[in-house]
Amino acid sequence: MPEEIFADPSDTRAEILAATYRALCEHGYADLTISVIGEEFEKSPSLVYRHYDSKDDLVLSCLEYMLETLLTQFERETVTDPRARLEELAAWSLGEIPDDRREYFAVLSELRTLAVQDDAYRAHFTESDQLFAEYVADLIRMGIEMGEFQECDADRLARFLVSSVWGGVLRRSTCEPGSWLADLHREQVALLEERVYRS
Amino acid sequence: MPEEIFADPSDTRAEILAATYRALCEHGYADLTISVIGEEFEKSPSLVYRHYDSKDDLVLSCLEYMLETLLTQFERETVTDPRARLEELAAWSLGEIPDDRREYFAVLSELRTLAVQDDAYRAHFTESDQLFAEYVADLIRMGIEMGEFQECDADRLARFLVSSVWGGVLRRSTCEPGSWLADLHREQVALLEERVYRS
């Protein structure tokens, strides 16, 4: 899970990116500076300046590192029950979640809208949405092959599922909490039941 | 439609807020200053300073004004075909749209993530999501009363529809264009067909 990616950084690069992530959680993007990241970094702050040119260089590298690590986790996992995996993903994003994941979604939401103005962030989020949709589409195709899911357009449904999760993730980071979030989770599961699983 | 709200401002307040909106479209939130807004304003820039304390005071007033105007439009409209109205809303947000609406969504997406850090923006978007969900739920209840829609939990479905639209609006403002957007639109309509309309 992404919030654990930085729990045990394995080398200097990972340590610098972990410091970037902690600084983002604490200060938000607008108040982030290389010097703030340097303070979070446990070794010499000058190492940060040596490896990275700018705040955005660091933040984009941090996003890429999180995406790579998550994809490696996906590749290594053995899914035997695609229905359970889809529901796990719905609960992971829209259910009751721990504070560190809440922070992770808040950081992602903030960084995502940088893509409105900035091509490099836009390229990152275009790629990550596409990779997540492919992962979900593969789960749907697996369920179809196992005879457990309906024949359906797996890619189209996966793209929609990723979007509706993003809607929920954005809203949970930008709205007061309320019963609406449990409703989203329930409707996301109902959508899987109606459109994906065999009834 | 919101992009037309500022087409013909009726008083000084509306003119100042229209200038704020134009400045947001042109410069984005990060590069926005009261002085940039003053330049967009066709009368004396000092009027802007006289009425508003800060950039956020202006931006929040602009958001409120857009929401109020939209709600007034909703109140005045006579809906006779709730199904057609729901599909109009899906096309309005996820279909092929004019450039000025694209700009409007980009501005909203940027401002929305200010709510990650800022309580005043959070209060605004909590309220606007709730009001939109109530509007959509009323359309669903109308269709149920007319015998055209299934018996369903209108509030829960409406909350989900608003979220999935927000997912699409955010993604269209932060991803490269692609066939995925047409897929979202198609799936949003398919969701209405499966979960809302009577088959």
Tab-separated table of C-alpha atoms in Angstrom:
chain	number	residue	atom	x	y	z
A	1	MET	CA	0.000	0.000	0.000
A	2	PRO	CA	1.399	3.421	-1.032
A	3	GLU	CA	1.493	4.928	2.454
A	4	GLU	CA	3.896	2.110	3.407
A	5	ILE	CA	6.150	2.652	0.399
A	6	PHE	CA	8.305	5.070	2.319
A	7	ALA	CA	8.263	3.170	5.611
A	8	ASP	CA	11.679	1.602	5.069
A	9	PRO	CA	13.634	3.463	2.360
A	10	SER	CA	16.364	1.285	0.868
A	11	ASP	CA	18.860	3.863	-0.465
A	12	THR	CA	19.650	7.588	-0.553
A	13	ARG	CA	17.244	8.251	-3.431
A	14	ALA	CA	14.404	6.527	-1.549
A	15	GLU	CA	15.314	8.437	1.623
A	16	ILE	CA	15.196	11.783	-0.182
A	17	LEU	CA	11.840	10.915	-1.768
A	18	ALA	CA	10.497	9.721	1.589
A	19	ALA	CA	11.502	13.103	3.055
A	20	THR	CA	9.708	14.812	0.136
A	21	TYR	CA	6.567	12.802	0.844
A	22	ARG	CA	6.654	13.592	4.597
A	23	ALA	CA	7.173	17.285	3.841
A	24	LEU	CA	4.220	17.241	1.411
A	25	CYS	CA	1.982	15.641	4.052
A	26	GLU	CA	3.009	18.195	6.621
A	27	HIS	CA	3.165	21.436	4.632
A	28	GLY	CA	1.130	20.883	1.463
A	29	TYR	CA	2.513	21.656	-2.004
A	30	ALA	CA	2.182	25.455	-1.873
A	31	ASP	CA	4.374	25.789	1.238
A	32	LEU	CA	6.876	23.161	0.151
A	33	THR	CA	10.462	24.260	-0.522
A	34	ILE	CA	13.639	22.290	-1.144
A	35	SER	CA	14.884	23.631	2.170
A	36	VAL	CA	11.831	22.180	4.019
A	37	ILE	CA	12.538	18.822	2.327
A	38	GLY	CA	16.190	19.135	3.342
A	39	GLU	CA	15.087	19.523	6.980
A	40	GLU	CA	12.953	16.356	6.776
A	41	PHE	CA	15.889	14.473	5.287
A	42	GLU	CA	17.863	12.782	8.038
A	43	LYS	CA	21.270	13.027	6.376
A	44	SER	CA	22.967	16.140	4.979
A	45	PRO	CA	20.427	18.484	3.293
A	46	SER	CA	23.102	19.303	0.692
A	47	LEU	CA	22.564	15.812	-0.765
A	48	VAL	CA	19.044	16.897	-1.746
A	49	TYR	CA	20.406	19.885	-3.690
A	50	ARG	CA	23.051	17.702	-5.326
A	51	HIS	CA	20.502	15.270	-6.792
A	52	TYR	CA	17.531	17.491	-7.639
A	53	ASP	CA	17.223	20.809	-9.436
A	54	SER	CA	13.877	22.035	-8.170
A	55	LYS	CA	10.924	21.363	-5.927
A	56	ASP	CA	8.939	20.009	-8.891
A	57	ASP	CA	11.823	17.750	-9.876
A	58	LEU	CA	11.588	16.224	-6.378
A	59	VAL	CA	7.799	16.006	-6.283
A	60	LEU	CA	7.563	14.421	-9.738
A	61	SER	CA	10.277	11.909	-8.820
A	62	CYS	CA	8.332	11.129	-5.654
A	63	LEU	CA	5.143	10.514	-7.658
A	64	GLU	CA	7.019	8.302	-10.128
A	65	TYR	CA	8.647	6.332	-7.338
A	66	MET	CA	5.261	5.707	-5.662
A	67	LEU	CA	3.751	4.587	-8.967
A	68	GLU	CA	6.671	2.262	-9.798
A	69	THR	CA	6.605	0.681	-6.356
A	70	LEU	CA	2.854	0.130	-6.519
A	71	LEU	CA	3.104	-1.432	-9.985
A	72	THR	CA	5.852	-3.766	-8.771
A	73	GLN	CA	3.551	-4.807	-5.910
A	74	PHE	CA	0.739	-5.432	-8.405
A	75	GLU	CA	3.028	-7.529	-10.594
A	76	ARG	CA	4.147	-9.672	-7.671
A	77	GLU	CA	0.711	-10.356	-6.224
A	78	THR	CA	-1.163	-13.552	-7.043
A	79	VAL	CA	-4.840	-12.846	-7.556
A	80	THR	CA	-7.034	-15.933	-7.394
A	81	ASP	CA	-10.326	-14.162	-6.640
A	82	PRO	CA	-10.813	-11.101	-8.901
A	83	ARG	CA	-14.138	-10.245	-7.253
A	84	ALA	CA	-12.548	-10.075	-3.807
A	85	ARG	CA	-9.687	-7.990	-5.226
A	86	LEU	CA	-12.076	-5.467	-6.852
A	87	GLU	CA	-13.968	-5.097	-3.565
A	88	GLU	CA	-10.713	-4.719	-1.678
A	89	LEU	CA	-9.784	-1.830	-3.995
A	90	ALA	CA	-13.208	-0.195	-3.495
A	91	ALA	CA	-12.859	-0.473	0.292
A	92	TRP	CA	-9.237	0.683	0.147
A	93	SER	CA	-10.222	3.930	-1.576
A	94	LEU	CA	-13.804	4.622	-0.465
A	95	GLY	CA	-14.193	2.728	2.814
A	96	GLU	CA	-13.085	3.506	6.360
A	97	ILE	CA	-9.363	4.118	6.038
A	98	PRO	CA	-6.457	4.864	8.378
A	99	ASP	CA	-5.167	8.435	8.775
A	100	ASP	CA	-1.979	7.832	6.798
A	101	ARG	CA	-3.990	6.799	3.738
A	102	ARG	CA	-6.225	9.828	4.163
A	103	GLU	CA	-3.048	11.926	4.051
A	104	TYR	CA	-1.867	10.058	0.968
A	105	PHE	CA	-5.124	10.815	-0.877
A	106	ALA	CA	-4.974	14.467	0.178
A	107	VAL	CA	-1.422	14.770	-1.185
A	108	LEU	CA	-2.396	13.041	-4.436
A	109	SER	CA	-5.448	15.304	-4.884
A	110	GLU	CA	-3.349	18.427	-4.382
A	111	LEU	CA	-0.634	17.258	-6.770
A	112	ARG	CA	-3.136	16.108	-9.347
A	113	THR	CA	-4.526	19.580	-9.941
A	114	LEU	CA	-1.044	20.889	-10.693
A	115	ALA	CA	-1.667	19.050	-13.967
A	116	VAL	CA	-4.217	21.734	-14.881
A	117	GLN	CA	-1.318	24.118	-15.546
A	118	ASP	CA	1.755	21.886	-15.817
A	119	ASP	CA	2.500	19.390	-18.620
A	120	ALA	CA	4.874	17.212	-16.583
A	121	TYR	CA	2.210	16.530	-13.908
A	122	ARG	CA	-0.345	16.024	-16.678
A	123	ALA	CA	1.871	13.361	-18.293
A	124	HIS	CA	2.275	11.604	-14.934
A	125	PHE	CA	-1.436	11.449	-14.110
A	126	THR	CA	-2.376	10.461	-17.663
A	127	GLU	CA	0.013	7.519	-17.347
A	128	SER	CA	-0.993	6.506	-13.831
A	129	ASP	CA	-4.743	6.587	-14.656
A	130	GLN	CA	-4.055	4.435	-17.693
A	131	LEU	CA	-1.988	1.909	-15.740
A	132	PHE	CA	-4.611	1.618	-12.989
A	133	ALA	CA	-7.366	1.179	-15.557
A	134	GLU	CA	-5.324	-1.587	-17.231
A	135	TYR	CA	-4.852	-3.316	-13.895
A	136	VAL	CA	-8.610	-3.186	-13.179
A	137	ALA	CA	-9.449	-4.287	-16.747
A	138	ASP	CA	-7.150	-7.313	-16.304
A	139	LEU	CA	-9.034	-8.250	-13.126
A	140	ILE	CA	-12.338	-7.986	-14.998
A	141	ARG	CA	-11.006	-10.101	-17.900
A	142	MET	CA	-9.783	-12.690	-15.418
A	143	GLY	CA	-13.262	-12.911	-13.858
A	144	ILE	CA	-14.826	-13.264	-17.318
A	145	GLU	CA	-12.421	-16.088	-18.204
A	146	MET	CA	-13.233	-17.827	-14.914
A	147	GLY	CA	-16.923	-17.621	-15.826
A	148	GLU	CA	-17.677	-15.497	-12.739
A	149	PHE	CA	-18.183	-12.139	-14.474
A	150	GLN	CA	-20.530	-11.069	-17.284
A	151	GLU	CA	-19.251	-10.632	-20.808
A	152	CYS	CA	-18.610	-6.873	-20.862
A	153	ASP	CA	-16.273	-4.200	-22.216
A	154	ALA	CA	-13.575	-4.588	-19.550
A	155	ASP	CA	-11.532	-1.551	-20.618
A	156	ARG	CA	-14.492	0.793	-20.700
A	157	LEU	CA	-15.805	-0.339	-17.338
A	158	ALA	CA	-12.331	-0.168	-15.803
A	159	ARG	CA	-11.912	3.414	-16.982
A	160	PHE	CA	-15.219	4.336	-15.404
A	161	LEU	CA	-14.379	2.558	-12.137
A	162	VAL	CA	-11.057	4.410	-11.904
A	163	SER	CA	-12.838	7.725	-12.524
A	164	SER	CA	-15.539	7.162	-9.946
A	165	VAL	CA	-12.874	6.189	-7.404
A	166	TRP	CA	-11.012	9.404	-8.228
A	167	GLY	CA	-14.241	11.347	-7.702
A	168	GLY	CA	-14.565	9.782	-4.257
A	169	VAL	CA	-10.895	10.280	-3.399
A	170	LEU	CA	-11.075	13.939	-4.402
A	171	ARG	CA	-14.293	14.492	-2.465
A	172	ARG	CA	-13.066	12.766	0.682
A	173	SER	CA	-10.050	15.114	0.640
A	174	THR	CA	-12.044	18.280	-0.036
A	175	CYS	CA	-15.399	17.871	1.804
A	176	GLU	CA	-16.433	17.632	5.426
A	177	PRO	CA	-16.916	13.981	6.401
A	178	GLY	CA	-20.487	12.689	6.231
A	179	SER	CA	-22.697	9.764	5.417
A	180	TRP	CA	-22.226	10.502	1.690
A	181	LEU	CA	-18.917	8.646	1.707
A	182	ALA	CA	-20.466	5.373	2.902
A	183	ASP	CA	-23.087	5.888	0.163
A	184	LEU	CA	-20.372	6.168	-2.490
A	185	HIS	CA	-18.742	2.993	-1.285
A	186	ARG	CA	-22.076	1.137	-1.316
A	187	GLU	CA	-22.924	2.398	-4.824
A	188	GLN	CA	-19.457	1.489	-6.134
A	189	VAL	CA	-20.052	-2.087	-4.932
A	190	ALA	CA	-23.609	-2.050	-6.361
A	191	LEU	CA	-22.143	-0.972	-9.709
A	192	LEU	CA	-19.781	-3.965	-9.660
A	193	GLU	CA	-22.722	-6.218	-8.840
A	194	GLU	CA	-24.898	-4.870	-11.663
A	195	ARG	CA	-22.359	-4.379	-14.403
A	196	VAL	CA	-19.510	-6.801	-13.697
A	197	TYR	CA	-20.449	-9.875	-11.652
A	198	ARG	CA	-22.679	-12.595	-13.025
A	199	SER	CA	-25.985	-12.356	-11.209
B	1	MET	CA	-24.690	27.450	-17.752
B	2	PRO	CA	-21.853	28.660	-15.464
B	3	GLU	CA	-19.507	29.863	-18.193
B	4	GLU	CA	-22.255	32.268	-19.243
B	5	ILE	CA	-22.846	33.561	-15.726
B	6	PHE	CA	-20.306	36.310	-16.198
B	7	ALA	CA	-21.219	37.153	-19.791
B	8	ASP	CA	-23.313	40.175	-18.841
B	9	PRO	CA	-22.531	41.340	-15.277
B	10	SER	CA	-25.371	43.403	-13.828
B	11	ASP	CA	-23.604	45.497	-11.163
B	12	THR	CA	-20.171	46.399	-9.784
B	13	ARG	CA	-19.998	43.296	-7.583
B	14	ALA	CA	-20.762	41.064	-10.578
B	15	GLU	CA	-18.210	42.970	-12.682
B	16	ILE	CA	-15.484	42.478	-10.071
B	17	LEU	CA	-16.305	38.773	-9.770
B	18	ALA	CA	-16.341	38.418	-13.558
B	19	ALA	CA	-12.860	39.982	-13.632
B	20	THR	CA	-11.778	37.497	-10.939
B	21	TYR	CA	-13.087	34.604	-13.021
B	22	ARG	CA	-11.340	35.835	-16.185
B	23	ALA	CA	-8.091	36.290	-14.266
B	24	LEU	CA	-8.398	32.750	-12.841
B	25	CYS	CA	-8.920	31.313	-16.343
B	26	GLU	CA	-5.918	33.181	-17.666
B	27	HIS	CA	-3.392	32.896	-14.845
B	28	GLY	CA	-4.512	30.000	-12.641
B	29	TYR	CA	-4.883	30.327	-8.871
B	30	ALA	CA	-1.179	30.217	-7.973
B	31	ASP	CA	-0.307	33.251	-10.126
B	32	LEU	CA	-3.446	35.191	-9.237
B	33	THR	CA	-3.048	38.468	-7.343
B	34	ILE	CA	-5.516	41.231	-6.490
B	35	SER	CA	-3.511	43.459	-8.813
B	36	VAL	CA	-3.998	41.020	-11.754
B	37	ILE	CA	-7.735	41.044	-11.007
B	38	GLY	CA	-7.652	44.841	-10.875
B	39	GLU	CA	-6.165	44.875	-14.373
B	40	GLU	CA	-8.954	42.621	-15.700
B	41	PHE	CA	-11.544	44.890	-14.109
B	42	GLU	CA	-12.666	47.487	-16.594
B	43	LYS	CA	-13.336	50.260	-14.079
B	44	SER	CA	-10.955	51.631	-11.424
B	45	PRO	CA	-8.852	48.830	-9.853
B	46	SER	CA	-9.105	50.638	-6.503
B	47	LEU	CA	-12.777	49.543	-6.348
B	48	VAL	CA	-11.541	45.943	-6.084
B	49	TYR	CA	-9.393	46.827	-3.060
B	50	ARG	CA	-12.245	48.755	-1.485
B	51	HIS	CA	-14.636	45.781	-1.546
B	52	TYR	CA	-12.376	42.790	-0.922
B	53	ASP	CA	-9.634	42.116	1.635
B	54	SER	CA	-7.688	39.375	-0.058
B	55	LYS	CA	-7.337	37.187	-3.110
B	56	ASP	CA	-9.167	34.341	-1.324
B	57	ASP	CA	-11.971	36.684	-0.321
B	58	LEU	CA	-12.448	37.426	-4.041
B	59	VAL	CA	-12.120	33.828	-5.201
B	60	LEU	CA	-14.539	32.497	-2.576
B	61	SER	CA	-17.043	35.247	-3.428
B	62	CYS	CA	-16.678	34.275	-7.089
B	63	LEU	CA	-17.391	30.608	-6.284
B	64	GLU	CA	-20.413	31.559	-4.176
B	65	TYR	CA	-21.769	33.838	-6.871
B	66	MET	CA	-21.457	31.084	-9.500
B	67	LEU	CA	-23.208	28.609	-7.216
B	68	GLU	CA	-26.030	31.032	-6.345
B	69	THR	CA	-26.617	31.910	-9.998
B	70	LEU	CA	-26.680	28.255	-11.019
B	71	LEU	CA	-29.134	27.383	-8.244
B	72	THR	CA	-31.394	30.251	-9.308
B	73	GLN	CA	-31.319	28.864	-12.861
B	74	PHE	CA	-32.214	25.409	-11.519
B	75	GLU	CA	-35.110	26.839	-9.510
B	76	ARG	CA	-36.501	28.664	-12.530
B	77	GLU	CA	-36.329	25.770	-14.982
B	78	THR	CA	-39.343	23.597	-15.666
B	79	VAL	CA	-38.316	19.974	-15.986
B	80	THR	CA	-40.919	17.767	-17.635
B	81	ASP	CA	-38.585	14.948	-18.693
B	82	PRO	CA	-36.229	13.957	-15.851
B	83	ARG	CA	-34.512	11.315	-17.985
B	84	ALA	CA	-33.639	13.855	-20.676
B	85	ARG	CA	-32.398	16.270	-17.981
B	86	LEU	CA	-30.129	13.631	-16.399
B	87	GLU	CA	-28.631	12.826	-19.799
B	88	GLU	CA	-28.193	16.508	-20.539
B	89	LEU	CA	-26.191	16.846	-17.315
B	90	ALA	CA	-24.038	13.808	-18.209
B	91	ALA	CA	-23.335	15.256	-21.672
B	92	TRP	CA	-22.748	18.724	-20.217
B	93	SER	CA	-19.987	17.430	-17.947
B	94	LEU	CA	-18.552	14.373	-19.724
B	95	GLY	CA	-19.432	14.886	-23.397
B	96	GLU	CA	-17.885	17.030	-26.105
B	97	ILE	CA	-17.863	20.528	-24.647
B	98	PRO	CA	-16.912	24.021	-25.781
B	99	ASP	CA	-13.571	25.550	-24.726
B	100	ASP	CA	-15.099	27.975	-22.249
B	101	ARG	CA	-16.643	25.092	-20.299
B	102	ARG	CA	-13.340	23.244	-20.382
B	103	GLU	CA	-11.796	26.327	-18.800
B	104	TYR	CA	-14.562	26.465	-16.223
B	105	PHE	CA	-13.908	22.846	-15.185
B	106	ALA	CA	-10.158	23.467	-15.022
B	107	VAL	CA	-10.710	26.478	-12.724
B	108	LEU	CA	-13.113	24.497	-10.509
B	109	SER	CA	-10.671	21.569	-10.257
B	110	GLU	CA	-7.841	23.866	-9.232
B	111	LEU	CA	-9.945	25.699	-6.650
B	112	ARG	CA	-11.400	22.486	-5.310
B	113	THR	CA	-8.069	21.147	-4.110
B	114	LEU	CA	-7.478	24.323	-2.090
B	115	ALA	CA	-10.033	22.651	0.195
B	116	VAL	CA	-7.384	20.076	1.138
B	117	GLN	CA	-5.673	22.777	3.232
B	118	ASP	CA	-8.293	25.519	3.644
B	119	ASP	CA	-11.513	25.285	5.677
B	120	ALA	CA	-13.363	28.050	3.803
B	121	TYR	CA	-12.939	26.268	0.450
B	122	ARG	CA	-13.838	22.981	2.141
B	123	ALA	CA	-17.093	24.477	3.426
B	124	HIS	CA	-17.923	25.767	-0.054
B	125	PHE	CA	-17.361	22.474	-1.860
B	126	THR	CA	-19.140	20.464	0.843
B	127	GLU	CA	-22.169	22.693	0.338
B	128	SER	CA	-22.058	22.727	-3.452
B	129	ASP	CA	-21.704	18.922	-3.695
B	130	GLN	CA	-24.663	18.559	-1.364
B	131	LEU	CA	-26.832	20.989	-3.343
B	132	PHE	CA	-26.019	19.293	-6.656
B	133	ALA	CA	-26.756	15.877	-5.172
B	134	GLU	CA	-30.119	17.186	-3.905
B	135	TYR	CA	-30.941	18.553	-7.360
B	136	VAL	CA	-30.112	15.193	-8.979
B	137	ALA	CA	-32.003	13.264	-6.267
B	138	ASP	CA	-35.093	15.437	-6.947
B	139	LEU	CA	-34.884	14.551	-10.654
B	140	ILE	CA	-34.690	10.850	-9.743
B	141	ARG	CA	-37.653	11.152	-7.349
B	142	MET	CA	-39.624	12.935	-10.070
B	143	GLY	CA	-38.953	10.068	-12.489
B	144	ILE	CA	-40.024	7.525	-9.854
B	145	GLU	CA	-43.270	9.428	-9.225
B	146	MET	CA	-43.923	9.557	-12.974
B	147	GLY	CA	-43.495	5.762	-13.085
B	148	GLU	CA	-40.536	6.074	-15.472
B	149	PHE	CA	-37.733	5.228	-13.032
B	150	GLN	CA	-37.164	2.220	-10.781
B	151	GLU	CA	-37.846	2.414	-7.062
B	152	CYS	CA	-34.376	3.191	-5.724
B	153	ASP	CA	-32.493	5.149	-3.066
B	154	ALA	CA	-32.497	8.494	-4.896
B	155	ASP	CA	-30.171	10.270	-2.458
B	156	ARG	CA	-27.568	7.527	-2.489
B	157	LEU	CA	-27.578	7.225	-6.261
B	158	ALA	CA	-27.445	10.999	-6.690
B	159	ARG	CA	-24.392	11.229	-4.428
B	160	PHE	CA	-22.660	8.583	-6.496
B	161	LEU	CA	-23.580	10.266	-9.791
B	162	VAL	CA	-22.206	13.600	-8.568
B	163	SER	CA	-18.969	11.882	-7.487
B	164	SER	CA	-18.459	10.044	-10.741
B	165	VAL	CA	-19.055	13.289	-12.639
B	166	TRP	CA	-16.448	14.981	-10.431
B	167	GLY	CA	-14.028	12.145	-11.206
B	168	GLY	CA	-14.554	12.784	-14.911
B	169	VAL	CA	-14.332	16.570	-14.576
B	170	LEU	CA	-11.086	16.281	-12.619
B	171	ARG	CA	-9.611	13.802	-15.078
B	172	ARG	CA	-10.570	15.818	-18.150
B	173	SER	CA	-8.745	18.796	-16.611
B	174	THR	CA	-5.639	16.846	-15.586
B	175	CYS	CA	-5.091	14.179	-18.299
B	176	GLU	CA	-4.194	14.248	-21.964
B	177	PRO	CA	-7.357	13.908	-24.066
B	178	GLY	CA	-8.152	10.393	-25.249
B	179	SER	CA	-10.881	7.890	-25.990
B	180	TRP	CA	-11.241	7.267	-22.234
B	181	LEU	CA	-13.456	10.342	-21.899
B	182	ALA	CA	-16.045	9.061	-24.373
B	183	ASP	CA	-15.943	5.772	-22.420
B	184	LEU	CA	-16.748	7.576	-19.179
B	185	HIS	CA	-19.674	9.334	-20.773
B	186	ARG	CA	-21.010	6.060	-22.195
B	187	GLU	CA	-20.646	4.283	-18.846
B	188	GLN	CA	-22.327	7.142	-16.971
B	189	VAL	CA	-25.330	6.772	-19.290
B	190	ALA	CA	-25.198	2.955	-18.942
B	191	LEU	CA	-25.276	3.406	-15.155
B	192	LEU	CA	-28.435	5.534	-15.451
B	193	GLU	CA	-29.969	2.854	-17.662
B	194	GLU	CA	-29.164	0.003	-15.267
B	195	ARG	CA	-29.764	1.638	-11.916
B	196	VAL	CA	-32.260	4.444	-12.518
B	197	TYR	CA	-34.509	4.018	-15.554
B	198	ARG	CA	-37.159	1.356	-15.688
B	199	SER	CA	-36.017	-1.299	-18.166
